[in-house]
PDB file of C-alpha atoms in Angstrom:
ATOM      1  CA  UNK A 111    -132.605  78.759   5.998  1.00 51.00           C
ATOM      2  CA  UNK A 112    -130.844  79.108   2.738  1.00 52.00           C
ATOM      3  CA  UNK A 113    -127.012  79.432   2.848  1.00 54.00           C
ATOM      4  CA  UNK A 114    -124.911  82.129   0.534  1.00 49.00           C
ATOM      5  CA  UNK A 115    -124.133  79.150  -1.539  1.00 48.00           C
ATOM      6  CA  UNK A 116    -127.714  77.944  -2.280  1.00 47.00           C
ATOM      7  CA  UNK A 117    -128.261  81.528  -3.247  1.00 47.00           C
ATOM      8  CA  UNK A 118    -125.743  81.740  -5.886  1.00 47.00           C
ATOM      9  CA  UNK A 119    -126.239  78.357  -7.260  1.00 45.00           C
ATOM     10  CA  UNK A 120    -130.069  79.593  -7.662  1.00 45.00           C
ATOM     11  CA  UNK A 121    -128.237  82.946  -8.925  1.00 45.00           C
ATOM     12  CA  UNK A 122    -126.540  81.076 -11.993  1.00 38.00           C
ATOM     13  CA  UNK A 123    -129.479  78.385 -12.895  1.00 36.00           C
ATOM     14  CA  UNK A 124    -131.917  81.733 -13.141  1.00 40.00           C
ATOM     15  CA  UNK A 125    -129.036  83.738 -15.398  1.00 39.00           C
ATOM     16  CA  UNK A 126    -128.818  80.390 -17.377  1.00 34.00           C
ATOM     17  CA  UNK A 127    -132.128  80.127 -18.307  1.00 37.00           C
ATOM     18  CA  UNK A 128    -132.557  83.627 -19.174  1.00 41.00           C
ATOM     19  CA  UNK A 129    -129.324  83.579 -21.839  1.00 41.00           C
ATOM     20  CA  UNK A 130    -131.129  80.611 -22.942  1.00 43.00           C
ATOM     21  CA  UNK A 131    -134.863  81.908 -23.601  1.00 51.00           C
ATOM     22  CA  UNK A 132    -135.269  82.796 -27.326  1.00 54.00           C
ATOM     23  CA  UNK A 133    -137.136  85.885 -28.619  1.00 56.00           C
ATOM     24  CA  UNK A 134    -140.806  85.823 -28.546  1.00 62.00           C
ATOM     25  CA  UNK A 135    -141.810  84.350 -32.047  1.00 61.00           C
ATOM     26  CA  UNK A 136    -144.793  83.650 -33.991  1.00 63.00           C
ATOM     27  CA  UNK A 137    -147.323  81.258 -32.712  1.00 66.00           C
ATOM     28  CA  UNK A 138    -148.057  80.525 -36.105  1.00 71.00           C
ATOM     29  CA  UNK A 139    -144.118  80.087 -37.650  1.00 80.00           C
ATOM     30  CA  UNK A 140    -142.817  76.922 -38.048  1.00 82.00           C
ATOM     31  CA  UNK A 141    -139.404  76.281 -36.105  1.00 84.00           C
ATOM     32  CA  UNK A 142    -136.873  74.106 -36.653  1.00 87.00           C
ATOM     33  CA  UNK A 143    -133.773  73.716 -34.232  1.00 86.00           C
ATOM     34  CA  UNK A 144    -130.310  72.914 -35.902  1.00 90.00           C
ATOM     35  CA  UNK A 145    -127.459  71.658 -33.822  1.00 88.00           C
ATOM     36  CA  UNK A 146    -123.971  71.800 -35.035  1.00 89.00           C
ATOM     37  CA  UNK A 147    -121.613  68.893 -35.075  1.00 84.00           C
ATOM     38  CA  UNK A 148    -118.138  68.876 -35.307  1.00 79.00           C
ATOM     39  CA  UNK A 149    -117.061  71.158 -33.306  1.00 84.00           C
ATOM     40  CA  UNK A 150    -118.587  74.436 -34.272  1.00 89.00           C
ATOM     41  CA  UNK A 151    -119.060  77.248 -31.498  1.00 90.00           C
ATOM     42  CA  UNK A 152    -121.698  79.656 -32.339  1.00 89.00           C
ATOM     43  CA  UNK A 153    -119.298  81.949 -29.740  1.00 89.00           C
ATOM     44  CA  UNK A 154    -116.551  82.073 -32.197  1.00 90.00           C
ATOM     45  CA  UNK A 155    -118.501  82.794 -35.516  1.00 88.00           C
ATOM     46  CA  UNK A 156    -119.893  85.536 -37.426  1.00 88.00           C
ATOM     47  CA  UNK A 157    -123.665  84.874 -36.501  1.00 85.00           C
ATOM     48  CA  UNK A 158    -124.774  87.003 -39.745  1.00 86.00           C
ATOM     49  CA  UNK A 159    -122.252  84.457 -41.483  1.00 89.00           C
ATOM     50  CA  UNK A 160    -124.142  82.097 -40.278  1.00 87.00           C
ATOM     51  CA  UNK A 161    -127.326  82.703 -41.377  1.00 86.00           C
ATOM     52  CA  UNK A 162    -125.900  83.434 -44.765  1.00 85.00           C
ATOM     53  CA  UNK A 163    -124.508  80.116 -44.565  1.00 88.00           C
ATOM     54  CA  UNK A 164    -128.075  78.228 -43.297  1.00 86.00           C
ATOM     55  CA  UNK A 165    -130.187  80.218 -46.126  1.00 81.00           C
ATOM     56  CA  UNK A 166    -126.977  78.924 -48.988  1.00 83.00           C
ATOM     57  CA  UNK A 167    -127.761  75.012 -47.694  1.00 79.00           C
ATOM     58  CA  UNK A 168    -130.976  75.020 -47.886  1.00 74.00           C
ATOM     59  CA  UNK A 169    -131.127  76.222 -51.116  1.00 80.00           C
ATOM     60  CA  UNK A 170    -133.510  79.032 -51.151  1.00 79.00           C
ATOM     61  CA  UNK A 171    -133.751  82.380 -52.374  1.00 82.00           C
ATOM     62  CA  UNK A 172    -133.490  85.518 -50.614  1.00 82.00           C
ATOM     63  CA  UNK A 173    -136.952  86.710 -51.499  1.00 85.00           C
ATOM     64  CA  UNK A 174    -138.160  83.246 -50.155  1.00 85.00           C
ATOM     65  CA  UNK A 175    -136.320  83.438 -46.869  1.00 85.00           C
ATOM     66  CA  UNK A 176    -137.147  87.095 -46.600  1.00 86.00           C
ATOM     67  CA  UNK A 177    -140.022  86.402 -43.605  1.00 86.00           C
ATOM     68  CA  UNK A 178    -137.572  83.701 -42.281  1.00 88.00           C
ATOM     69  CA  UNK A 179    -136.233  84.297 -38.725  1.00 85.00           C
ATOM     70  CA  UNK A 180    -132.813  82.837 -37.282  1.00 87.00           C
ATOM     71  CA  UNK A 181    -131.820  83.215 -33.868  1.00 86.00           C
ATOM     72  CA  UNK A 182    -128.986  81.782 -32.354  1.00 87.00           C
ATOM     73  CA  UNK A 183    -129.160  80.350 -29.046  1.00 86.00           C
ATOM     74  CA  UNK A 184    -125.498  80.685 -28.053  1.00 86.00           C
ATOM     75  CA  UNK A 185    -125.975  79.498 -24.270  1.00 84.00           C
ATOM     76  CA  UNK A 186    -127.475  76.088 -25.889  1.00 85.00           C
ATOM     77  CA  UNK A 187    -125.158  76.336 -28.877  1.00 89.00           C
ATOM     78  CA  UNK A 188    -128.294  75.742 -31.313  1.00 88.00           C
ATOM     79  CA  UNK A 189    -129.757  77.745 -33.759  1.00 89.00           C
ATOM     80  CA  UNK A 190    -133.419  77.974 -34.020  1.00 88.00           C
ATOM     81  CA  UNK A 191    -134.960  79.341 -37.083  1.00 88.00           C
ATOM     82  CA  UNK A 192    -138.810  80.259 -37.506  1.00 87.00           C
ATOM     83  CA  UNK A 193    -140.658  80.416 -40.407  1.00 86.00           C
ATOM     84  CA  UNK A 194    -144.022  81.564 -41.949  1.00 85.00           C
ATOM     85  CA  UNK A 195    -143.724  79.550 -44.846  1.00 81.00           C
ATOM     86  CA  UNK A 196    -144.351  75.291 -44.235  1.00 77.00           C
ATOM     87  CA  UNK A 197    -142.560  74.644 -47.472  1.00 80.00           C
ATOM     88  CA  UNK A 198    -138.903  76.611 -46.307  1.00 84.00           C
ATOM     89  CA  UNK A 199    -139.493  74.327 -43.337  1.00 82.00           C
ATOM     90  CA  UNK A 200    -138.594  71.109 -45.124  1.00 81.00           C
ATOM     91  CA  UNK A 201    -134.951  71.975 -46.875  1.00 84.00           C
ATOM     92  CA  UNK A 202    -134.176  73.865 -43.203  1.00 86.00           C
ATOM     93  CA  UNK A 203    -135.357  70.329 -41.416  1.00 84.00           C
ATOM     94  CA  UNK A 204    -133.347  68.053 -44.098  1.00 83.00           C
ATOM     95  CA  UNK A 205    -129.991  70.257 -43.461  1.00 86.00           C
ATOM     96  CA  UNK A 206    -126.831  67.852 -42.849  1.00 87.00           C
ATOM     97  CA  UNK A 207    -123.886  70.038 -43.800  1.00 89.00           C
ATOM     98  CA  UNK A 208    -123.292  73.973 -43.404  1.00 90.00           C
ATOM     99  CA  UNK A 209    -119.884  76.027 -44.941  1.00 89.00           C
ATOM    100  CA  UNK A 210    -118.700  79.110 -43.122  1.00 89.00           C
ATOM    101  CA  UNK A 211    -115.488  80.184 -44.581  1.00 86.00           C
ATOM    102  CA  UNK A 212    -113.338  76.873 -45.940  1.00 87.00           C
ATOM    103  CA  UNK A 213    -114.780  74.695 -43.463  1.00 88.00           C
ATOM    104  CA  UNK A 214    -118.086  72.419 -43.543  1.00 90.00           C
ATOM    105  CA  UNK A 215    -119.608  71.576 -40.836  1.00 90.00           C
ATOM    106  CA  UNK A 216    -122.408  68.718 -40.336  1.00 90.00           C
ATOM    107  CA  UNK A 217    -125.230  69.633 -38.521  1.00 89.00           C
ATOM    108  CA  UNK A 218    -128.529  67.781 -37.202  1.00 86.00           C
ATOM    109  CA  UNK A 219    -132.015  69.615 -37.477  1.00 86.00           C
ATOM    110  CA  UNK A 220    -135.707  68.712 -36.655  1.00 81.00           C
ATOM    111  CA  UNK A 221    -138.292  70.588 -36.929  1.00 79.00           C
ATOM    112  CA  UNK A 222    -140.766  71.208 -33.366  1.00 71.00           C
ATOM    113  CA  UNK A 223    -143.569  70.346 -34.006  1.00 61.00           C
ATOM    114  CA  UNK A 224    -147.538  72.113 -33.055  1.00 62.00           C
ATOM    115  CA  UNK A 225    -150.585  71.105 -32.010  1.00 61.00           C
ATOM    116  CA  UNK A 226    -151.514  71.913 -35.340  1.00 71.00           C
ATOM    117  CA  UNK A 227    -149.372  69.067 -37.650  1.00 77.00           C
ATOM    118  CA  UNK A 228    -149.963  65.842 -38.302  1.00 85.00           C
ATOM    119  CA  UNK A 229    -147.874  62.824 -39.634  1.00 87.00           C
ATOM    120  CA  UNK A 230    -148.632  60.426 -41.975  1.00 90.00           C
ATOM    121  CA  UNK A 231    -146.583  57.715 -43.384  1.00 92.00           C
ATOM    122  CA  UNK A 232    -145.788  56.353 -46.870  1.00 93.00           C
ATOM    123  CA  UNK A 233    -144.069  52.798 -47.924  1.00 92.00           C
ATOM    124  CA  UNK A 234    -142.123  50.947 -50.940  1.00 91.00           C
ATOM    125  CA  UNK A 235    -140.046  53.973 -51.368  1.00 90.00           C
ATOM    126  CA  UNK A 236    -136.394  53.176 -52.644  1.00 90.00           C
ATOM    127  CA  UNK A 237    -133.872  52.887 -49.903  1.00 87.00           C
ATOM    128  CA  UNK A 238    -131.177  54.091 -51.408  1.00 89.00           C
ATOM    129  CA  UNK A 239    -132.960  57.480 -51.783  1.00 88.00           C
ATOM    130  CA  UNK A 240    -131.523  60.078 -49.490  1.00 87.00           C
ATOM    131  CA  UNK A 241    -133.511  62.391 -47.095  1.00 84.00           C
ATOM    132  CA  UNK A 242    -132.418  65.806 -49.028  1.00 83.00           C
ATOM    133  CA  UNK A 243    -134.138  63.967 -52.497  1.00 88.00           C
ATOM    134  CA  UNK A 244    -136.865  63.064 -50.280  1.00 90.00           C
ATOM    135  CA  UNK A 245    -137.611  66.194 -49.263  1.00 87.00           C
ATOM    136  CA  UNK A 246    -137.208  67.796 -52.774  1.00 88.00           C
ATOM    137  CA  UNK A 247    -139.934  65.195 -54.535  1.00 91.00           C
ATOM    138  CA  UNK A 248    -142.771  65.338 -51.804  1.00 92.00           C
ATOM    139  CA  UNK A 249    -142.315  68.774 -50.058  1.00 88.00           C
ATOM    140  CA  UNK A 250    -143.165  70.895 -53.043  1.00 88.00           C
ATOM    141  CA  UNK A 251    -145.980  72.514 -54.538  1.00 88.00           C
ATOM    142  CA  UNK A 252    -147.646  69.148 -55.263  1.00 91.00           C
ATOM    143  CA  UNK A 253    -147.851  68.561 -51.640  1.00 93.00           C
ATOM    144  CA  UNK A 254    -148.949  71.567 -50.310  1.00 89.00           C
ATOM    145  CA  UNK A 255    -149.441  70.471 -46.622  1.00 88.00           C
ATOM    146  CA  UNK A 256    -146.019  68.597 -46.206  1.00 89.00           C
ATOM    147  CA  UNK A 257    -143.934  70.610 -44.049  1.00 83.00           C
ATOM    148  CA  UNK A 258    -141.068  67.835 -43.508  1.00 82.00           C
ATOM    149  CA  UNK A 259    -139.817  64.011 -44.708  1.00 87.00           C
ATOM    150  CA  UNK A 260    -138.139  61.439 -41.960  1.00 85.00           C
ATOM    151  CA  UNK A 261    -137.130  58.056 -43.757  1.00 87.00           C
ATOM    152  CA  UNK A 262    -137.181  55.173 -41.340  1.00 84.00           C
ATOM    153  CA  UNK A 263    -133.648  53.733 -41.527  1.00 80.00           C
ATOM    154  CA  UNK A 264    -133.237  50.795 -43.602  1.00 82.00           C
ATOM    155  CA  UNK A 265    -136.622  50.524 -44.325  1.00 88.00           C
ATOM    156  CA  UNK A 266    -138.762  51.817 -47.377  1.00 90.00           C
ATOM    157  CA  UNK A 267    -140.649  53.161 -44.791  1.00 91.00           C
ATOM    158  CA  UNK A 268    -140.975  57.479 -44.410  1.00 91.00           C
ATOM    159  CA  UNK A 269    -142.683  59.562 -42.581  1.00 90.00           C
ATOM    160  CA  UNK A 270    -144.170  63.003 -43.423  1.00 91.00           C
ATOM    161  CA  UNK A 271    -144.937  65.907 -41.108  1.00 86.00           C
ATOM    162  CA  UNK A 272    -148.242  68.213 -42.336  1.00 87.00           C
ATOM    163  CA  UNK A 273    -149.434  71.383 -41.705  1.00 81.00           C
ATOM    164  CA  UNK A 274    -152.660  71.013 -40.383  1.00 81.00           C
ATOM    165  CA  UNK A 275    -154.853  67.768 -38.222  1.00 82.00           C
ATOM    166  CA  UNK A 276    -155.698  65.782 -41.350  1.00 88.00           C
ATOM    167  CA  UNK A 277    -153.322  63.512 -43.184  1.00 91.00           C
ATOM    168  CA  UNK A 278    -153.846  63.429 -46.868  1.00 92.00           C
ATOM    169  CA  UNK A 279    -154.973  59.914 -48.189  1.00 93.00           C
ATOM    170  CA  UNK A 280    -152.360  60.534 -51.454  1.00 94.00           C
ATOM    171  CA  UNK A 281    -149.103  62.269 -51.823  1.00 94.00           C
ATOM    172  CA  UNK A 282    -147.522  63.157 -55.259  1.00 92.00           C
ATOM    173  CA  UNK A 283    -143.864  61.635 -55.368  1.00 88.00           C
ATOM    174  CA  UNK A 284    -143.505  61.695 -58.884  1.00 86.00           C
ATOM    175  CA  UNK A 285    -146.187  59.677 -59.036  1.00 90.00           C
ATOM    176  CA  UNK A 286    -149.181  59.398 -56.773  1.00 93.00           C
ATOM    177  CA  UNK A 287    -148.595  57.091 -53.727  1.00 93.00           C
ATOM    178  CA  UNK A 288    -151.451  56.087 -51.131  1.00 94.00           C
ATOM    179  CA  UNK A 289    -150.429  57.914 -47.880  1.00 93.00           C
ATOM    180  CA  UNK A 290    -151.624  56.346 -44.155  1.00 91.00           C
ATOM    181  CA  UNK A 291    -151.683  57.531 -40.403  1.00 87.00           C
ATOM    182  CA  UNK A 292    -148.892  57.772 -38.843  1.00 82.00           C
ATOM    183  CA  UNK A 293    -148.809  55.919 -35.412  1.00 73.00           C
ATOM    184  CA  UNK A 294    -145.155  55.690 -33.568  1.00 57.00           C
ATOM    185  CA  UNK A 295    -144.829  53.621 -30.434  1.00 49.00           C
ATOM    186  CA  UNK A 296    -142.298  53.844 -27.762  1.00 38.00           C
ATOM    187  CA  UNK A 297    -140.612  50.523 -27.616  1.00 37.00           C
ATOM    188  CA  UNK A 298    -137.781  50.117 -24.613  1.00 39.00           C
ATOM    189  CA  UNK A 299    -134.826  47.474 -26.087  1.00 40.00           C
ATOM    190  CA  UNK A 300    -132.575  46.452 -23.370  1.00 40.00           C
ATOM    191  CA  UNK A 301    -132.764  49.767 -21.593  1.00 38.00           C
ATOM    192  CA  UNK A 302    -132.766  52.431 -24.557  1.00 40.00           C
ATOM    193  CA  UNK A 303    -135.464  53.855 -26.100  1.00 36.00           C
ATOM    194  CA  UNK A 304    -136.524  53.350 -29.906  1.00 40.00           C
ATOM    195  CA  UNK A 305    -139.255  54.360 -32.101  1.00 41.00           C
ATOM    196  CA  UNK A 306    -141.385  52.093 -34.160  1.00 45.00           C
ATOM    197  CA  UNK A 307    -143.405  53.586 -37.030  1.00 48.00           C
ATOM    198  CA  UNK A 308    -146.801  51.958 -37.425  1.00 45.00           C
ATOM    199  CA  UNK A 309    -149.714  53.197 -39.739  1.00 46.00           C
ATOM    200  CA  UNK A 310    -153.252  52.426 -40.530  1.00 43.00           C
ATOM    201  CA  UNK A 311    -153.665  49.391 -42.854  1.00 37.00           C
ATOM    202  CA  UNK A 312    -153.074  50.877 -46.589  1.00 38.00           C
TER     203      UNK A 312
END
């Protein structure tokens, strides 16, 4: 038989997980999860300053962002924002540095992905290239199914998330660039766990 203790440790894991389940969103919206670094508390912020400050990074404009939904998970101290439109998802997935107030803040985001995307993987890009440029040449208008852009460190190597279950055999990136399926492999190195990106022979 359980004790009074057992009971109120089961008490606090069940009120955890509740203060920790997000609002019922779109099966069809894109989310991506941002994480703040630094130091920042979602508890002692403006949360409407907030997403003011996520829709200023990411460089869009209110009539884009207008279908966009942010909800902050303050138990988890994430913020998850869901969106209609793939091509918001990029610039929210590339994010590295929020302002509220005076203060910047870095942040890491990543986008969760569906049973309905698809990587792919394109090589001999320049390394010294950052993810934000990245994002701005291939997730455009020009690539209408890429939803996201993840160089491989150090390598010209980077891979792009699509809407849909069929990679694209070109991408537009200023210029057209053969594009390849994207196959990553867990590989265990001396106890930690690392990715390698492979793709079909280009």
């Amino acid at each position: 038989m359980a004790g009074p203790r057992m009971a109120t440790t089961h008490g606090v894991v069940r009120r955890f997980a509740a203060a920790s389940r997000l609002p019922r969103l779109q099966r069809s919206h894109v989310r991506v999860t941002v994480r703040p670094k630094g130091g920042l508390n979602l508890k002692n912020v403006s949360l409407i300053r907030l997403a003011q400050a996520l829709e200023t990074a990411e460089k869009l404009s209110p009539e884009e962002t207008l279908e966009d939904i942010v909800c902050p998970n303050i138990t988890q101290n994430i913020v998850v924002v869901s969106t209609p439109a793939s091509r918001n998802a990029g610039p929210y997935a590339a994010l590295q540095l929020i302002r509220l107030g005076s203060t910047e803040y870095h942040v890491s985001a990543y986008t969760a992905t569906s049973d309905d995307t698809c990587k792919g993987v394109i090589r001999g890009l320049d390394v010294d290239i950052d993810e934000r440029q990245l994002a701005a040449i291939i997730v455009n208008q020009r690539n209408p199914k890429a939803m996201e852009v993840h160089p491989v460190t150090e390598t010209t190597t980077v891979v792009v998330l699509f809407s849909g279950l069929k990679v694209p055999t070109m991408l537009c990136v200023l210029c057209t660039i053969v594009c390849g399926i994207c196959r990553e492999r867990v590989i265990y190195n001396h106890g930690l766990v690392a990715h390698r990106v492979e793709a079909d022979r280009l």
